[in-house]
Amino acid sequence: MFKKILVANRGEIALRVIHACRELGIKTVAVHSTADADSLHVAYADEAVCIGPPPSADSYLNVTSIISAAEITGADAVHPGYGFLAENAAFAEVLEECQLEWIGPPPDSIRLMGDKSKARRTAAEAGVPVLPGSREPLADAADAARVAAEVGFPVILKASAGGGGRGMRIVQEAGVLASQFETASQEALKAFGDGSIYLERFLMDPRHIEFQIFGDKYGRVIHLGERECSIQRRHQKLIEEAPSPALTEELRQRMGEAAVQLAAAAGYTNAGTVEFLLDRDGSFYFMEMNTRIQVEHPVTEVVTGTDLVKLQIQVAAGERLILPDALVARGHAIECRINAENAETFNPSPGRIETFHPPGGPGIRVDTHVYEDYFIPPHYDSLIAKLISYGRDREEAVARMERALDFFVVDGVDTSIPLHQKIMRDSRFRAGNISTHFMERFLHKTPTKVTSGAGG
Ligand code: MV4
């Protein structure tokens, strides 16, 4: 087993990794920017190294500084958390060249899944359902027109180098396809240095359902069930839950098997997530694979009784998975992402936290790095806490979430707590009747202002 792990991240996930290391008896090294000198991950790690100024590009993305920090402190492995360098295949390779173990999937799997068009082809070849569309990146606008005519409108153009909703375009009819293809390609080239675009039939109102998978270094791949992540805004997830209210046991089995098949075909090890779109008629299609531990991993931990971060470390150290092929959820868990942001405009709200009283009690978990008097720096994402509730069933998990949101006091900055309180009261949410368009509908029907002069 590793003796010392460098945590190449900040915020709640850095703390989460430190927790797992402590339980495994592994020493930790925190790295931090000058803006994070007062952070809990710095205070709670056994050692800390400052790796640069506040901008991520100069600190948390600074490969040379991070490797130097690992060498100076004698760390033997690096955990990347999520974001920053977590899906950077070149970083994983450099670590291995420096005799540092990478706590993540093989660089080739990261590269394969990072190319969304190749990932789609790999899925199709592994027998995993994909939406009708292009097998290869589109050659030109005429190629786009030919494929679109085959699959039928509406279609969606996606950047091979994109993902997570970046570089997507929905096209309703043939007349605008060529111009949309050209702009999508130019934008992708500018944003990712790669203009290649692929095309799929567009599903109008799907659910986003993802499977947690895990592979060890001996070719064994298992799944730990699904998460329903349909409640998102601008491709930022707001609420995740496990299990999905939409899946039958039969569908869960088929989707789980598909996820495992894809991971096995990719030579995958460590933690990963296979994302699917689930149509109203019960058909499911591969969307993307994320080659990291995800923000929403706690809902899976809670319903499967596992510690996924510990498992990442154990598997990276060469231990065999001793879990069953497919874990079944017990009870129900919901996660609300609490962001420091304005509840109406969604603008970030950095600044000093004046009061901080996180909730506790039965069925509540709070993953957070903030504390009273903590200053939220403006340089990073606005997640300040993950509030996770669990219960015997969805109803109990919702009731506990409502109670926990009511008793979560944060003063000094705006937070998304009021938004989550409103969603918990929504009748469609309570019925489990959600899709990727839930938030659009929800925000439109929720009046933020009473029109003056309307007179009741
Ligand atoms: C789709 C889709 C419907 N049909 N692909 C969004 C994030 C990225 N992972 C891919 N995404 C989608 N891909 C096909 N063929 C719907 C989404 C999607 C979405 C699209 C528009 C607006 C909000 C969305 C939220 C989740 C998923």
Short mmCIF file of C-alpha atoms and ligand atoms in Angstrom, two decimals:
data_model
loop_
_atom_site.label_atom_id
_atom_site.label_comp_id
_atom_site.label_asym_id
_atom_site.label_seq_id
_atom_site.Cartn_x
_atom_site.Cartn_y
_atom_site.Cartn_z
CA MET A 1 0.00 0.00 0.00
CA PHE A 2 1.06 3.60 -0.57
CA LYS A 3 2.73 5.42 2.32
CA LYS A 4 2.10 8.99 1.22
CA ILE A 5 -0.40 10.42 -1.27
CA LEU A 6 -0.26 13.87 -2.81
CA VAL A 7 -3.74 15.32 -3.28
CA ALA A 8 -3.68 17.40 -6.48
CA ASN A 9 -6.86 19.32 -5.77
CA ARG A 10 -8.60 21.74 -3.41
CA GLY A 11 -11.97 22.22 -1.74
CA GLU A 12 -14.29 19.48 -0.54
CA ILE A 13 -12.82 16.74 -2.74
CA ALA A 14 -9.28 17.35 -1.40
CA LEU A 15 -10.68 16.90 2.11
CA ARG A 16 -12.62 13.83 1.01
CA VAL A 17 -9.39 12.21 -0.26
CA ILE A 18 -7.58 13.14 2.97
CA HIS A 19 -10.37 11.41 4.96
CA ALA A 20 -9.91 8.20 2.97
CA CYS A 21 -6.12 8.32 3.36
CA ARG A 22 -6.39 8.82 7.11
CA GLU A 23 -8.61 5.75 7.44
CA LEU A 24 -6.12 3.72 5.41
CA GLY A 25 -3.16 4.93 7.47
CA ILE A 26 -1.63 6.82 4.53
CA LYS A 27 0.13 10.18 5.00
CA THR A 28 -1.07 13.08 2.87
CA VAL A 29 0.47 16.04 1.07
CA ALA A 30 -1.76 19.00 0.21
CA VAL A 31 -0.87 21.37 -2.58
CA HIS A 32 -2.41 24.81 -2.65
CA SER A 33 -2.39 28.18 -4.35
CA THR A 34 -1.66 31.35 -2.36
CA ALA A 35 -5.44 31.98 -2.30
CA ASP A 36 -5.98 28.68 -0.44
CA ALA A 37 -3.34 29.00 2.31
CA ASP A 38 -6.13 29.08 4.95
CA SER A 39 -7.98 26.07 3.53
CA LEU A 40 -8.95 23.02 5.54
CA HIS A 41 -7.23 20.67 3.10
CA VAL A 42 -3.98 22.46 3.93
CA ALA A 43 -4.67 22.32 7.68
CA TYR A 44 -5.69 18.64 7.71
CA ALA A 45 -2.98 17.20 5.46
CA ASP A 46 0.23 15.99 7.07
CA GLU A 47 2.26 18.32 4.84
CA ALA A 48 1.43 21.17 2.49
CA VAL A 49 3.24 22.75 -0.43
CA CYS A 50 2.34 26.08 -2.05
CA ILE A 51 2.37 25.55 -5.81
CA GLY A 52 1.62 28.99 -7.19
CA PRO A 53 -0.60 32.07 -7.45
CA PRO A 54 -4.44 31.96 -7.41
CA PRO A 55 -5.23 31.33 -11.12
CA SER A 56 -5.69 27.56 -11.64
CA ALA A 57 -3.46 27.59 -14.71
CA ASP A 58 -0.54 28.70 -12.50
CA SER A 59 -1.25 26.39 -9.53
CA TYR A 60 -3.70 23.44 -9.62
CA LEU A 61 -2.95 22.89 -13.33
CA ASN A 62 0.79 23.46 -12.96
CA VAL A 63 2.17 19.97 -13.67
CA THR A 64 5.81 20.86 -12.98
CA SER A 65 5.06 22.38 -9.57
CA ILE A 66 2.85 19.45 -8.56
CA ILE A 67 5.44 16.85 -9.52
CA SER A 68 8.15 18.84 -7.72
CA ALA A 69 5.93 18.91 -4.61
CA ALA A 70 5.52 15.11 -4.82
CA GLU A 71 9.27 14.58 -5.21
CA ILE A 72 10.25 16.99 -2.43
CA THR A 73 7.83 15.37 0.04
CA GLY A 74 8.53 11.79 -1.03
CA ALA A 75 4.94 10.99 -2.00
CA ASP A 76 4.46 7.69 -3.84
CA ALA A 77 1.08 8.36 -5.49
CA VAL A 78 -1.14 11.22 -6.68
CA HIS A 79 -4.92 11.50 -6.34
CA PRO A 80 -6.32 14.08 -8.78
CA GLY A 81 -9.89 14.42 -7.40
CA TYR A 82 -12.27 15.78 -10.08
CA GLY A 83 -11.73 18.71 -12.44
CA PHE A 84 -8.25 20.24 -12.83
CA LEU A 85 -5.88 17.43 -13.99
CA ALA A 86 -8.22 14.49 -13.32
CA GLU A 87 -8.79 13.68 -17.01
CA ASN A 88 -5.40 14.74 -18.31
CA ALA A 89 -3.80 11.65 -19.89
CA ALA A 90 -0.43 13.40 -20.37
CA PHE A 91 -0.27 14.23 -16.65
CA ALA A 92 -1.02 10.60 -15.75
CA GLU A 93 1.78 9.49 -18.09
CA VAL A 94 4.34 11.95 -16.71
CA LEU A 95 3.59 10.76 -13.17
CA GLU A 96 4.25 7.19 -14.16
CA GLU A 97 7.54 8.23 -15.78
CA CYS A 98 8.47 9.85 -12.44
CA GLN A 99 7.77 6.60 -10.52
CA LEU A 100 4.63 8.14 -9.03
CA GLU A 101 1.46 6.03 -9.07
CA TRP A 102 -1.56 7.66 -10.70
CA ILE A 103 -4.79 7.01 -8.78
CA GLY A 104 -6.98 6.85 -11.84
CA PRO A 105 -7.59 4.94 -15.07
CA PRO A 106 -4.90 4.08 -17.64
CA PRO A 107 -3.87 7.12 -19.74
CA ASP A 108 -5.03 5.31 -22.91
CA SER A 109 -8.53 4.86 -21.49
CA ILE A 110 -8.63 8.56 -20.56
CA ARG A 111 -7.57 9.51 -24.09
CA LEU A 112 -10.06 7.17 -25.74
CA MET A 113 -13.01 8.42 -23.70
CA GLY A 114 -11.85 12.03 -24.00
CA ASP A 115 -12.47 11.75 -27.74
CA LYS A 116 -16.27 11.64 -27.64
CA SER A 117 -16.58 10.44 -31.23
CA LYS A 118 -14.15 7.55 -30.61
CA ALA A 119 -15.91 6.77 -27.34
CA ARG A 120 -19.20 6.50 -29.25
CA ARG A 121 -17.64 4.15 -31.80
CA THR A 122 -16.07 2.04 -29.04
CA ALA A 123 -19.47 1.76 -27.36
CA ALA A 124 -21.16 0.70 -30.61
CA GLU A 125 -18.46 -1.91 -31.26
CA ALA A 126 -18.85 -3.23 -27.70
CA GLY A 127 -22.57 -3.80 -28.36
CA VAL A 128 -23.69 -0.82 -26.27
CA PRO A 129 -26.65 1.05 -27.80
CA VAL A 130 -25.80 4.44 -29.33
CA LEU A 131 -28.19 6.84 -31.06
CA PRO A 132 -28.29 6.69 -34.86
CA GLY A 133 -25.59 9.03 -36.16
CA SER A 134 -22.10 9.30 -37.59
CA ARG A 135 -19.55 6.55 -36.99
CA GLU A 136 -16.64 8.87 -37.73
CA PRO A 137 -16.25 12.64 -37.29
CA LEU A 138 -18.07 14.44 -40.13
CA ALA A 139 -15.86 15.24 -43.15
CA ASP A 140 -17.76 18.39 -44.17
CA ALA A 141 -21.22 20.00 -44.34
CA ALA A 142 -22.29 17.68 -47.16
CA ASP A 143 -21.36 14.67 -45.02
CA ALA A 144 -23.41 16.18 -42.17
CA ALA A 145 -26.40 16.59 -44.52
CA ARG A 146 -26.10 12.97 -45.71
CA VAL A 147 -26.00 11.53 -42.14
CA ALA A 148 -28.78 13.86 -40.93
CA ALA A 149 -31.03 12.75 -43.82
CA GLU A 150 -30.42 9.14 -42.75
CA VAL A 151 -31.23 9.61 -39.06
CA GLY A 152 -33.91 12.31 -39.36
CA PHE A 153 -34.31 15.69 -37.64
CA PRO A 154 -33.84 17.04 -35.04
CA VAL A 155 -30.14 16.19 -34.80
CA ILE A 156 -27.41 17.30 -32.44
CA LEU A 157 -23.87 18.29 -33.47
CA LYS A 158 -21.24 17.54 -30.86
CA ALA A 159 -17.54 18.38 -30.71
CA SER A 160 -15.35 15.26 -30.50
CA ALA A 161 -13.10 17.14 -28.08
CA GLY A 162 -16.02 18.64 -26.14
CA GLY A 163 -18.15 16.85 -23.62
CA GLY A 164 -20.35 17.81 -20.72
CA GLY A 165 -22.43 19.97 -23.03
CA ARG A 166 -19.57 22.09 -24.38
CA GLY A 167 -19.61 22.61 -28.12
CA MET A 168 -23.10 21.21 -28.79
CA ARG A 169 -25.68 22.43 -31.29
CA ILE A 170 -29.23 21.22 -31.77
CA VAL A 171 -30.39 21.45 -35.38
CA GLN A 172 -34.14 21.30 -36.06
CA GLU A 173 -34.20 21.25 -39.85
CA ALA A 174 -32.04 20.67 -42.93
CA GLY A 175 -32.03 24.33 -44.02
CA VAL A 176 -29.69 25.49 -41.25
CA LEU A 177 -27.54 22.36 -40.92
CA ALA A 178 -24.64 23.45 -43.14
CA SER A 179 -24.19 26.83 -41.44
CA GLN A 180 -24.57 25.27 -37.98
CA PHE A 181 -21.98 22.65 -38.88
CA GLU A 182 -19.50 25.32 -39.99
CA THR A 183 -19.92 27.45 -36.84
CA ALA A 184 -19.80 24.41 -34.56
CA SER A 185 -16.60 23.23 -36.18
CA GLN A 186 -14.96 26.68 -36.02
CA GLU A 187 -15.97 27.09 -32.37
CA ALA A 188 -14.64 23.65 -31.48
CA LEU A 189 -11.35 24.44 -33.21
CA LYS A 190 -11.04 27.67 -31.23
CA ALA A 191 -12.09 26.17 -27.89
CA PHE A 192 -10.34 22.77 -28.03
CA GLY A 193 -7.80 23.04 -30.84
CA ASP A 194 -9.78 20.31 -32.62
CA GLY A 195 -12.65 21.17 -34.97
CA SER A 196 -13.98 17.66 -35.47
CA ILE A 197 -17.73 17.24 -35.08
CA TYR A 198 -20.02 14.22 -34.98
CA LEU A 199 -23.77 13.99 -35.27
CA GLU A 200 -26.58 12.09 -33.54
CA ARG A 201 -30.34 12.03 -33.62
CA PHE A 202 -31.50 14.42 -30.89
CA LEU A 203 -33.68 13.05 -28.11
CA MET A 204 -36.28 15.62 -27.08
CA ASP A 205 -36.83 14.98 -23.40
CA PRO A 206 -34.48 12.31 -22.05
CA ARG A 207 -33.29 11.56 -18.56
CA HIS A 208 -29.58 11.63 -17.76
CA ILE A 209 -28.74 8.37 -16.03
CA GLU A 210 -25.18 7.35 -15.27
CA PHE A 211 -23.66 4.14 -13.95
CA GLN A 212 -20.79 4.02 -11.50
CA ILE A 213 -18.29 1.42 -12.61
CA PHE A 214 -15.03 0.21 -11.12
CA GLY A 215 -12.22 -1.84 -12.60
CA ASP A 216 -9.25 -3.49 -10.93
CA LYS A 217 -5.83 -4.19 -12.46
CA TYR A 218 -6.70 -7.86 -13.14
CA GLY A 219 -9.39 -7.22 -15.75
CA ARG A 220 -12.39 -7.34 -13.43
CA VAL A 221 -15.05 -4.65 -13.92
CA ILE A 222 -18.13 -4.21 -11.72
CA HIS A 223 -20.91 -1.65 -11.46
CA LEU A 224 -22.38 0.00 -8.39
CA GLY A 225 -25.74 1.01 -9.81
CA GLU A 226 -26.94 4.26 -11.27
CA ARG A 227 -27.42 7.89 -10.43
CA GLU A 228 -30.23 10.01 -11.85
CA CYS A 229 -28.70 13.38 -12.78
CA SER A 230 -31.45 14.97 -14.87
CA ILE A 231 -31.74 18.09 -12.72
CA GLN A 232 -29.16 20.37 -14.25
CA ARG A 233 -28.89 23.93 -15.48
CA ARG A 234 -26.53 24.87 -18.31
CA HIS A 235 -24.95 21.43 -18.01
CA GLN A 236 -24.18 21.96 -14.34
CA LYS A 237 -25.82 19.31 -12.21
CA LEU A 238 -27.81 20.64 -9.28
CA ILE A 239 -29.34 17.49 -7.77
CA GLU A 240 -28.39 13.84 -8.14
CA GLU A 241 -30.04 10.79 -6.66
CA ALA A 242 -29.65 7.04 -6.39
CA PRO A 243 -31.38 4.90 -7.41
CA SER A 244 -33.20 6.50 -10.37
CA PRO A 245 -36.98 6.61 -9.90
CA ALA A 246 -37.27 5.67 -13.59
CA LEU A 247 -35.51 2.30 -13.71
CA THR A 248 -37.06 -1.12 -13.41
CA GLU A 249 -34.83 -3.89 -12.10
CA GLU A 250 -34.71 -5.35 -15.60
CA LEU A 251 -33.61 -2.06 -17.19
CA ARG A 252 -31.05 -1.49 -14.43
CA GLN A 253 -29.54 -4.87 -15.17
CA ARG A 254 -29.31 -4.23 -18.91
CA MET A 255 -27.85 -0.73 -18.50
CA GLY A 256 -25.39 -1.91 -15.85
CA GLU A 257 -24.21 -4.72 -18.10
CA ALA A 258 -23.77 -2.29 -20.99
CA ALA A 259 -21.72 0.05 -18.78
CA VAL A 260 -19.48 -2.82 -17.66
CA GLN A 261 -19.06 -4.05 -21.25
CA LEU A 262 -17.91 -0.64 -22.42
CA ALA A 263 -15.45 -0.23 -19.54
CA ALA A 264 -14.04 -3.70 -20.17
CA ALA A 265 -13.66 -2.92 -23.89
CA ALA A 266 -11.73 0.24 -22.97
CA GLY A 267 -9.31 -1.68 -20.73
CA TYR A 268 -10.58 0.43 -17.90
CA THR A 269 -9.37 0.40 -14.30
CA ASN A 270 -10.32 2.46 -11.24
CA ALA A 271 -13.49 4.58 -10.87
CA GLY A 272 -15.47 5.66 -13.91
CA THR A 273 -18.95 6.70 -14.95
CA VAL A 274 -20.85 5.68 -18.04
CA GLU A 275 -23.51 8.25 -18.93
CA PHE A 276 -26.69 7.27 -20.75
CA LEU A 277 -29.69 9.08 -22.13
CA LEU A 278 -32.93 7.29 -21.24
CA ASP A 279 -35.83 7.95 -23.59
CA ARG A 280 -39.47 7.97 -22.49
CA ASP A 281 -40.08 4.61 -24.18
CA GLY A 282 -37.40 2.95 -22.02
CA SER A 283 -34.67 2.84 -24.69
CA PHE A 284 -31.25 3.91 -23.48
CA TYR A 285 -28.23 5.17 -25.38
CA PHE A 286 -24.58 5.71 -24.48
CA MET A 287 -23.70 9.40 -24.17
CA GLU A 288 -20.20 9.79 -22.66
CA MET A 289 -17.83 8.18 -20.21
CA ASN A 290 -16.22 10.21 -17.41
CA THR A 291 -12.84 8.87 -16.38
CA ARG A 292 -12.72 10.27 -12.84
CA ILE A 293 -14.40 10.17 -9.45
CA GLN A 294 -17.39 12.49 -9.77
CA VAL A 295 -18.84 15.22 -7.58
CA GLU A 296 -21.97 13.11 -7.05
CA HIS A 297 -20.19 9.91 -5.93
CA PRO A 298 -21.57 10.17 -2.35
CA VAL A 299 -25.12 9.14 -3.33
CA THR A 300 -23.69 5.86 -4.63
CA GLU A 301 -21.55 5.43 -1.53
CA VAL A 302 -24.53 5.89 0.73
CA VAL A 303 -26.88 3.43 -1.00
CA THR A 304 -24.21 0.78 -1.66
CA GLY A 305 -22.36 1.13 1.66
CA THR A 306 -18.99 1.60 -0.05
CA ASP A 307 -16.18 4.15 0.21
CA LEU A 308 -15.37 4.85 -3.43
CA VAL A 309 -12.30 6.98 -2.73
CA LYS A 310 -10.78 4.27 -0.54
CA LEU A 311 -11.58 1.80 -3.29
CA GLN A 312 -9.78 4.03 -5.83
CA ILE A 313 -6.65 4.00 -3.67
CA GLN A 314 -6.80 0.25 -3.03
CA VAL A 315 -7.31 -0.60 -6.68
CA ALA A 316 -4.48 1.75 -7.75
CA ALA A 317 -2.22 0.00 -5.23
CA GLY A 318 -2.94 -3.30 -6.97
CA GLU A 319 -5.61 -4.76 -4.70
CA ARG A 320 -8.31 -6.91 -6.21
CA LEU A 321 -11.97 -5.87 -6.15
CA ILE A 322 -13.75 -8.22 -3.75
CA LEU A 323 -17.24 -6.83 -4.33
CA PRO A 324 -20.03 -8.57 -6.30
CA ASP A 325 -20.38 -7.96 -10.07
CA ALA A 326 -23.31 -5.61 -9.51
CA LEU A 327 -24.12 -3.83 -6.27
CA VAL A 328 -27.76 -3.24 -5.39
CA ALA A 329 -28.91 -0.06 -3.74
CA ARG A 330 -30.41 -0.14 -0.27
CA GLY A 331 -32.70 2.79 0.38
CA HIS A 332 -32.50 6.11 -1.42
CA ALA A 333 -30.03 9.02 -1.42
CA ILE A 334 -30.25 12.58 -2.78
CA GLU A 335 -27.48 15.14 -3.15
CA CYS A 336 -28.05 18.89 -3.40
CA ARG A 337 -25.06 20.88 -4.56
CA ILE A 338 -24.86 23.98 -2.42
CA ASN A 339 -23.16 26.72 -4.40
CA ALA A 340 -22.19 30.21 -3.30
CA GLU A 341 -24.28 31.94 -5.92
CA ASN A 342 -27.28 34.16 -6.29
CA ALA A 343 -30.46 32.04 -6.29
CA GLU A 344 -32.06 34.08 -9.06
CA THR A 345 -29.22 35.16 -11.33
CA PHE A 346 -26.96 32.15 -10.62
CA ASN A 347 -24.00 34.55 -10.49
CA PRO A 348 -21.15 33.42 -8.21
CA SER A 349 -21.19 34.98 -4.76
CA PRO A 350 -17.64 34.81 -3.38
CA GLY A 351 -16.78 36.46 -0.07
CA ARG A 352 -16.56 35.83 3.66
CA ILE A 353 -18.86 33.33 5.33
CA GLU A 354 -20.14 34.94 8.51
CA THR A 355 -22.29 32.14 9.91
CA PHE A 356 -22.04 28.47 9.02
CA HIS A 357 -24.27 25.88 10.68
CA PRO A 358 -24.43 22.72 8.59
CA PRO A 359 -27.26 20.30 9.44
CA GLY A 360 -26.78 16.84 10.90
CA GLY A 361 -28.98 14.17 12.39
CA PRO A 362 -30.31 10.90 10.97
CA GLY A 363 -29.75 10.33 7.27
CA ILE A 364 -27.69 13.47 6.60
CA ARG A 365 -24.13 13.79 5.30
CA VAL A 366 -22.41 17.08 4.51
CA ASP A 367 -19.20 17.12 2.44
CA THR A 368 -17.72 20.58 2.74
CA HIS A 369 -14.45 22.46 3.12
CA VAL A 370 -15.92 25.71 4.43
CA TYR A 371 -16.24 27.02 7.97
CA GLU A 372 -17.29 30.16 9.78
CA ASP A 373 -15.06 33.10 8.75
CA TYR A 374 -13.79 31.24 5.68
CA PHE A 375 -13.25 33.47 2.65
CA ILE A 376 -14.54 31.94 -0.60
CA PRO A 377 -11.97 32.96 -3.22
CA PRO A 378 -13.35 34.14 -6.57
CA HIS A 379 -10.88 32.07 -8.61
CA TYR A 380 -12.49 28.63 -8.44
CA ASP A 381 -15.90 26.96 -8.76
CA SER A 382 -18.67 28.01 -6.41
CA LEU A 383 -19.42 24.64 -4.75
CA ILE A 384 -19.29 25.16 -0.98
CA ALA A 385 -21.01 22.00 0.25
CA LYS A 386 -22.68 18.82 -0.88
CA LEU A 387 -25.73 18.03 1.20
CA ILE A 388 -26.60 14.35 1.01
CA SER A 389 -29.74 12.85 2.52
CA TYR A 390 -30.68 9.19 2.68
CA GLY A 391 -33.62 7.19 3.87
CA ARG A 392 -35.42 3.87 3.50
CA ASP A 393 -37.17 5.19 0.42
CA ARG A 394 -37.29 8.30 -1.76
CA GLU A 395 -40.02 9.90 0.30
CA GLU A 396 -37.95 9.71 3.46
CA ALA A 397 -34.84 11.00 1.66
CA VAL A 398 -36.85 13.99 0.35
CA ALA A 399 -38.30 14.74 3.80
CA ARG A 400 -34.85 14.61 5.35
CA MET A 401 -33.43 16.83 2.61
CA GLU A 402 -36.18 19.40 3.20
CA ARG A 403 -35.49 19.38 6.93
CA ALA A 404 -31.72 19.62 6.42
CA LEU A 405 -32.07 22.53 3.95
CA ASP A 406 -34.30 24.36 6.46
CA PHE A 407 -31.65 23.93 9.17
CA PHE A 408 -28.64 24.79 6.98
CA VAL A 409 -27.57 28.33 7.93
CA VAL A 410 -25.07 30.18 5.75
CA ASP A 411 -24.72 33.95 6.19
CA GLY A 412 -22.41 36.35 4.40
CA VAL A 413 -22.80 34.98 0.87
CA ASP A 414 -25.80 34.00 -1.28
CA THR A 415 -26.33 30.27 -1.73
CA SER A 416 -28.47 27.90 -3.74
CA ILE A 417 -30.21 26.65 -0.58
CA PRO A 418 -33.46 28.56 -1.34
CA LEU A 419 -33.51 27.13 -4.88
CA HIS A 420 -33.17 23.59 -3.54
CA GLN A 421 -35.96 24.25 -1.02
CA LYS A 422 -38.22 25.26 -3.90
CA ILE A 423 -37.31 22.20 -5.97
CA MET A 424 -38.01 19.88 -3.02
CA ARG A 425 -41.55 21.31 -2.85
CA ASP A 426 -42.18 20.89 -6.60
CA SER A 427 -44.90 18.33 -7.33
CA ARG A 428 -43.18 16.93 -10.40
CA PHE A 429 -39.92 16.50 -8.52
CA ARG A 430 -41.75 14.78 -5.68
CA ALA A 431 -43.36 12.42 -8.17
CA GLY A 432 -39.92 11.60 -9.64
CA ASN A 433 -41.17 13.04 -12.91
CA ILE A 434 -37.92 14.66 -14.06
CA SER A 435 -35.93 15.00 -17.29
CA THR A 436 -33.04 17.07 -18.63
CA HIS A 437 -35.56 19.87 -19.29
CA PHE A 438 -36.86 19.95 -15.72
CA MET A 439 -34.99 23.13 -14.73
CA GLU A 440 -36.05 25.14 -17.79
CA ARG A 441 -39.68 24.39 -17.02
CA PHE A 442 -39.17 24.89 -13.31
CA LEU A 443 -37.50 28.29 -13.71
CA HIS A 444 -40.11 29.49 -16.17
CA LYS A 445 -43.07 28.67 -14.04
CA THR A 446 -41.50 30.05 -10.84
CA PRO A 447 -42.27 33.78 -10.77
CA THR A 448 -39.36 35.81 -9.43
CA LYS A 449 -41.28 39.09 -9.52
CA VAL A 450 -44.93 40.08 -9.34
CA THR A 451 -45.78 42.23 -12.35
CA SER A 452 -46.61 45.72 -11.07
CA GLY A 453 -50.21 46.75 -11.54
CA ALA A 454 -51.41 43.19 -12.12
CA GLY A 455 -53.66 43.62 -9.09
CA GLY A 456 -53.81 40.00 -7.89
C1 MV4 B 1 -27.84 14.69 -26.14
C2 MV4 B 1 -29.15 15.03 -25.79
C3 MV4 B 1 -30.16 14.56 -26.59
N1 MV4 B 1 -29.89 13.83 -27.69
N2 MV4 B 1 -27.61 13.95 -27.22
C4 MV4 B 1 -25.71 17.23 -22.68
C5 MV4 B 1 -24.37 17.10 -22.09
C6 MV4 B 1 -23.61 16.16 -22.92
N3 MV4 B 1 -23.17 15.09 -22.10
C7 MV4 B 1 -24.55 15.70 -23.99
N4 MV4 B 1 -25.84 16.23 -23.68
C8 MV4 B 1 -26.96 15.85 -24.32
N5 MV4 B 1 -26.79 15.09 -25.42
C9 MV4 B 1 -28.62 13.53 -27.96
N6 MV4 B 1 -28.35 12.78 -29.05
C10 MV4 B 1 -29.34 15.79 -24.64
C11 MV4 B 1 -28.25 16.21 -23.92
C12 MV4 B 1 -28.53 17.00 -22.76
C13 MV4 B 1 -29.00 18.29 -22.86
C14 MV4 B 1 -29.15 18.90 -24.07
C15 MV4 B 1 -29.64 20.18 -24.16
C16 MV4 B 1 -29.97 20.88 -23.00
C17 MV4 B 1 -29.78 20.31 -21.78
C18 MV4 B 1 -29.30 19.02 -21.70
C19 MV4 B 1 -29.12 18.46 -20.46
C20 MV4 B 1 -28.65 17.18 -20.38
C21 MV4 B 1 -28.36 16.45 -21.54
#
